[in-house]
Amino acid sequence: MFNENLPRKKLGLFSIFMVLFCLITGILAYSFNIYPGGYSIKENSEENELKIALLKYEVNPLLTMWLVIIFSVSTLLINLAQQLHRKEKHAFYITSILLIILLPLVFYVYFGKLDRIEDLIRNLLI
């Protein structure tokens, strides 16, 4: 995955790239609802306010979940690169295994939440 003899300069550039990626992703997600399931709710006077409140209650945590996923994965990748650079192989392997186990679980929960919102939208439109 990473070269063990990774120069300090490249490690710094990787960290800067990951931070910029997080910032750009966060700004796009927050400002323009650009993230998986980035729903925007437009209210009109014909809709039931209870339905709108229920949808907002389900949709609003998606942005927070997405930002936490992006920031956590980026932090773990920076941490992995630094552990490998400092030749902390045991910490590197443990963190890699945790990342491999946790990523599918996190995405399973996130996309399960998206499915629930889709079902809710279908049921509210009936």
Short mmCIF file of N, CA and C in Angstrom, two decimals, residues 56-123:
data_model
loop_
_atom_site.label_atom_id
_atom_site.label_comp_id
_atom_site.label_asym_id
_atom_site.label_seq_id
_atom_site.Cartn_x
_atom_site.Cartn_y
_atom_site.Cartn_z
N LYS A 56 -37.12 15.78 7.32
CA LYS A 56 -35.96 16.56 7.78
C LYS A 56 -35.25 15.83 8.91
N TYR A 57 -36.02 15.21 9.79
CA TYR A 57 -35.44 14.47 10.91
C TYR A 57 -34.59 13.30 10.42
N GLU A 58 -34.99 12.68 9.33
CA GLU A 58 -34.25 11.54 8.78
C GLU A 58 -33.08 11.98 7.89
N VAL A 59 -33.23 13.08 7.17
CA VAL A 59 -32.23 13.51 6.20
C VAL A 59 -31.07 14.27 6.85
N ASN A 60 -31.34 15.10 7.83
CA ASN A 60 -30.29 15.94 8.41
C ASN A 60 -29.09 15.17 8.97
N PRO A 61 -29.25 14.02 9.61
CA PRO A 61 -28.06 13.29 10.09
C PRO A 61 -27.18 12.70 8.99
N LEU A 62 -27.70 12.61 7.75
CA LEU A 62 -26.88 12.05 6.67
C LEU A 62 -25.63 12.89 6.41
N LEU A 63 -25.78 14.20 6.41
CA LEU A 63 -24.63 15.07 6.18
C LEU A 63 -23.58 14.87 7.28
N THR A 64 -24.03 14.81 8.51
CA THR A 64 -23.11 14.61 9.62
C THR A 64 -22.41 13.26 9.51
N MET A 65 -23.17 12.22 9.18
CA MET A 65 -22.58 10.89 9.03
C MET A 65 -21.54 10.89 7.91
N TRP A 66 -21.85 11.54 6.78
CA TRP A 66 -20.93 11.56 5.65
C TRP A 66 -19.63 12.27 6.02
N LEU A 67 -19.75 13.42 6.68
CA LEU A 67 -18.55 14.18 7.06
C LEU A 67 -17.70 13.40 8.06
N VAL A 68 -18.33 12.71 9.00
CA VAL A 68 -17.59 11.89 9.97
C VAL A 68 -16.86 10.75 9.25
N ILE A 69 -17.51 10.13 8.28
CA ILE A 69 -16.88 9.05 7.52
C ILE A 69 -15.65 9.58 6.78
N ILE A 70 -15.81 10.69 6.06
CA ILE A 70 -14.70 11.25 5.28
C ILE A 70 -13.54 11.65 6.19
N PHE A 71 -13.84 12.36 7.26
CA PHE A 71 -12.77 12.83 8.16
C PHE A 71 -12.09 11.66 8.88
N SER A 72 -12.85 10.67 9.28
CA SER A 72 -12.28 9.52 9.98
C SER A 72 -11.38 8.69 9.07
N VAL A 73 -11.84 8.42 7.87
CA VAL A 73 -11.04 7.63 6.93
C VAL A 73 -9.76 8.39 6.57
N SER A 74 -9.86 9.67 6.34
CA SER A 74 -8.67 10.46 6.02
C SER A 74 -7.68 10.47 7.17
N THR A 75 -8.18 10.62 8.38
CA THR A 75 -7.31 10.61 9.55
C THR A 75 -6.64 9.25 9.71
N LEU A 76 -7.38 8.18 9.51
CA LEU A 76 -6.79 6.85 9.61
C LEU A 76 -5.73 6.62 8.53
N LEU A 77 -5.96 7.11 7.32
CA LEU A 77 -4.96 6.94 6.26
C LEU A 77 -3.69 7.73 6.57
N ILE A 78 -3.84 8.95 7.08
CA ILE A 78 -2.66 9.73 7.48
C ILE A 78 -1.92 9.01 8.59
N ASN A 79 -2.66 8.48 9.55
CA ASN A 79 -2.07 7.75 10.67
C ASN A 79 -1.33 6.50 10.17
N LEU A 80 -1.94 5.79 9.23
CA LEU A 80 -1.28 4.60 8.67
C LEU A 80 0.04 4.96 7.99
N ALA A 81 0.02 6.03 7.22
CA ALA A 81 1.25 6.45 6.53
C ALA A 81 2.34 6.82 7.52
N GLN A 82 1.97 7.51 8.59
CA GLN A 82 2.97 7.89 9.59
C GLN A 82 3.48 6.69 10.37
N GLN A 83 2.62 5.75 10.67
CA GLN A 83 3.07 4.54 11.37
C GLN A 83 4.04 3.74 10.52
N LEU A 84 3.75 3.65 9.24
CA LEU A 84 4.64 2.91 8.35
C LEU A 84 5.97 3.64 8.19
N HIS A 85 5.91 4.96 8.14
CA HIS A 85 7.14 5.75 8.02
C HIS A 85 8.03 5.58 9.25
N ARG A 86 7.40 5.51 10.43
CA ARG A 86 8.17 5.35 11.68
C ARG A 86 8.48 3.89 11.96
N LYS A 87 8.11 3.03 11.03
CA LYS A 87 8.37 1.58 11.13
C LYS A 87 7.70 0.94 12.35
N GLU A 88 6.51 1.40 12.67
CA GLU A 88 5.70 0.80 13.74
C GLU A 88 4.77 -0.23 13.08
N LYS A 89 5.34 -1.36 12.75
CA LYS A 89 4.62 -2.36 11.96
C LYS A 89 3.42 -2.95 12.70
N HIS A 90 3.55 -3.20 14.00
CA HIS A 90 2.42 -3.80 14.73
C HIS A 90 1.24 -2.83 14.78
N ALA A 91 1.51 -1.57 15.07
CA ALA A 91 0.43 -0.57 15.08
C ALA A 91 -0.16 -0.41 13.68
N PHE A 92 0.69 -0.47 12.67
CA PHE A 92 0.23 -0.37 11.29
C PHE A 92 -0.73 -1.52 10.94
N TYR A 93 -0.34 -2.74 11.30
CA TYR A 93 -1.20 -3.90 10.99
C TYR A 93 -2.51 -3.86 11.77
N ILE A 94 -2.45 -3.47 13.03
CA ILE A 94 -3.68 -3.41 13.83
C ILE A 94 -4.63 -2.34 13.27
N THR A 95 -4.08 -1.18 12.96
CA THR A 95 -4.91 -0.11 12.41
C THR A 95 -5.46 -0.50 11.04
N SER A 96 -4.67 -1.17 10.23
CA SER A 96 -5.14 -1.61 8.92
C SER A 96 -6.29 -2.61 9.05
N ILE A 97 -6.15 -3.54 9.96
CA ILE A 97 -7.21 -4.53 10.18
C ILE A 97 -8.49 -3.86 10.67
N LEU A 98 -8.35 -2.92 11.60
CA LEU A 98 -9.52 -2.19 12.08
C LEU A 98 -10.19 -1.41 10.95
N LEU A 99 -9.39 -0.79 10.12
CA LEU A 99 -9.93 -0.04 8.99
C LEU A 99 -10.67 -0.97 8.03
N ILE A 100 -10.11 -2.13 7.76
CA ILE A 100 -10.74 -3.09 6.86
C ILE A 100 -12.05 -3.62 7.44
N ILE A 101 -12.11 -3.78 8.74
CA ILE A 101 -13.34 -4.26 9.39
C ILE A 101 -14.38 -3.16 9.51
N LEU A 102 -13.95 -1.96 9.88
CA LEU A 102 -14.90 -0.88 10.16
C LEU A 102 -15.49 -0.23 8.92
N LEU A 103 -14.72 -0.12 7.85
CA LEU A 103 -15.25 0.55 6.66
C LEU A 103 -16.51 -0.09 6.11
N PRO A 104 -16.54 -1.41 5.90
CA PRO A 104 -17.79 -1.99 5.41
C PRO A 104 -18.96 -1.80 6.39
N LEU A 105 -18.68 -1.87 7.67
CA LEU A 105 -19.75 -1.67 8.66
C LEU A 105 -20.31 -0.25 8.60
N VAL A 106 -19.42 0.72 8.50
CA VAL A 106 -19.86 2.12 8.45
C VAL A 106 -20.68 2.37 7.20
N PHE A 107 -20.21 1.89 6.07
CA PHE A 107 -20.96 2.08 4.83
C PHE A 107 -22.27 1.31 4.83
N TYR A 108 -22.30 0.15 5.47
CA TYR A 108 -23.54 -0.60 5.61
C TYR A 108 -24.58 0.21 6.38
N VAL A 109 -24.17 0.83 7.46
CA VAL A 109 -25.08 1.65 8.26
C VAL A 109 -25.54 2.87 7.45
N TYR A 110 -24.59 3.52 6.78
CA TYR A 110 -24.93 4.72 6.00
C TYR A 110 -25.92 4.40 4.89
N PHE A 111 -25.64 3.36 4.12
CA PHE A 111 -26.54 3.04 3.02
C PHE A 111 -27.84 2.41 3.51
N GLY A 112 -27.83 1.80 4.68
CA GLY A 112 -29.08 1.36 5.30
C GLY A 112 -29.96 2.54 5.65
N LYS A 113 -29.34 3.62 6.12
CA LYS A 113 -30.08 4.85 6.43
C LYS A 113 -30.66 5.43 5.13
N LEU A 114 -29.90 5.39 4.04
CA LEU A 114 -30.42 5.86 2.75
C LEU A 114 -31.62 5.04 2.30
N ASP A 115 -31.54 3.72 2.46
CA ASP A 115 -32.68 2.86 2.10
C ASP A 115 -33.90 3.19 2.94
N ARG A 116 -33.68 3.45 4.22
CA ARG A 116 -34.80 3.80 5.09
C ARG A 116 -35.46 5.10 4.65
N ILE A 117 -34.65 6.08 4.24
CA ILE A 117 -35.21 7.35 3.77
C ILE A 117 -35.98 7.13 2.48
N GLU A 118 -35.46 6.31 1.57
CA GLU A 118 -36.17 6.01 0.32
C GLU A 118 -37.52 5.36 0.61
N ASP A 119 -37.56 4.42 1.54
CA ASP A 119 -38.82 3.79 1.93
C ASP A 119 -39.78 4.80 2.53
N LEU A 120 -39.25 5.68 3.36
CA LEU A 120 -40.07 6.71 3.99
C LEU A 120 -40.66 7.65 2.94
N ILE A 121 -39.87 8.02 1.96
CA ILE A 121 -40.37 8.89 0.89
C ILE A 121 -41.46 8.19 0.09
N ARG A 122 -41.23 6.92 -0.24
CA ARG A 122 -42.27 6.16 -0.97
C ARG A 122 -43.55 6.08 -0.16
N ASN A 123 -43.44 5.82 1.16
CA ASN A 123 -44.64 5.69 1.98
C ASN A 123 -45.35 7.02 2.19
#
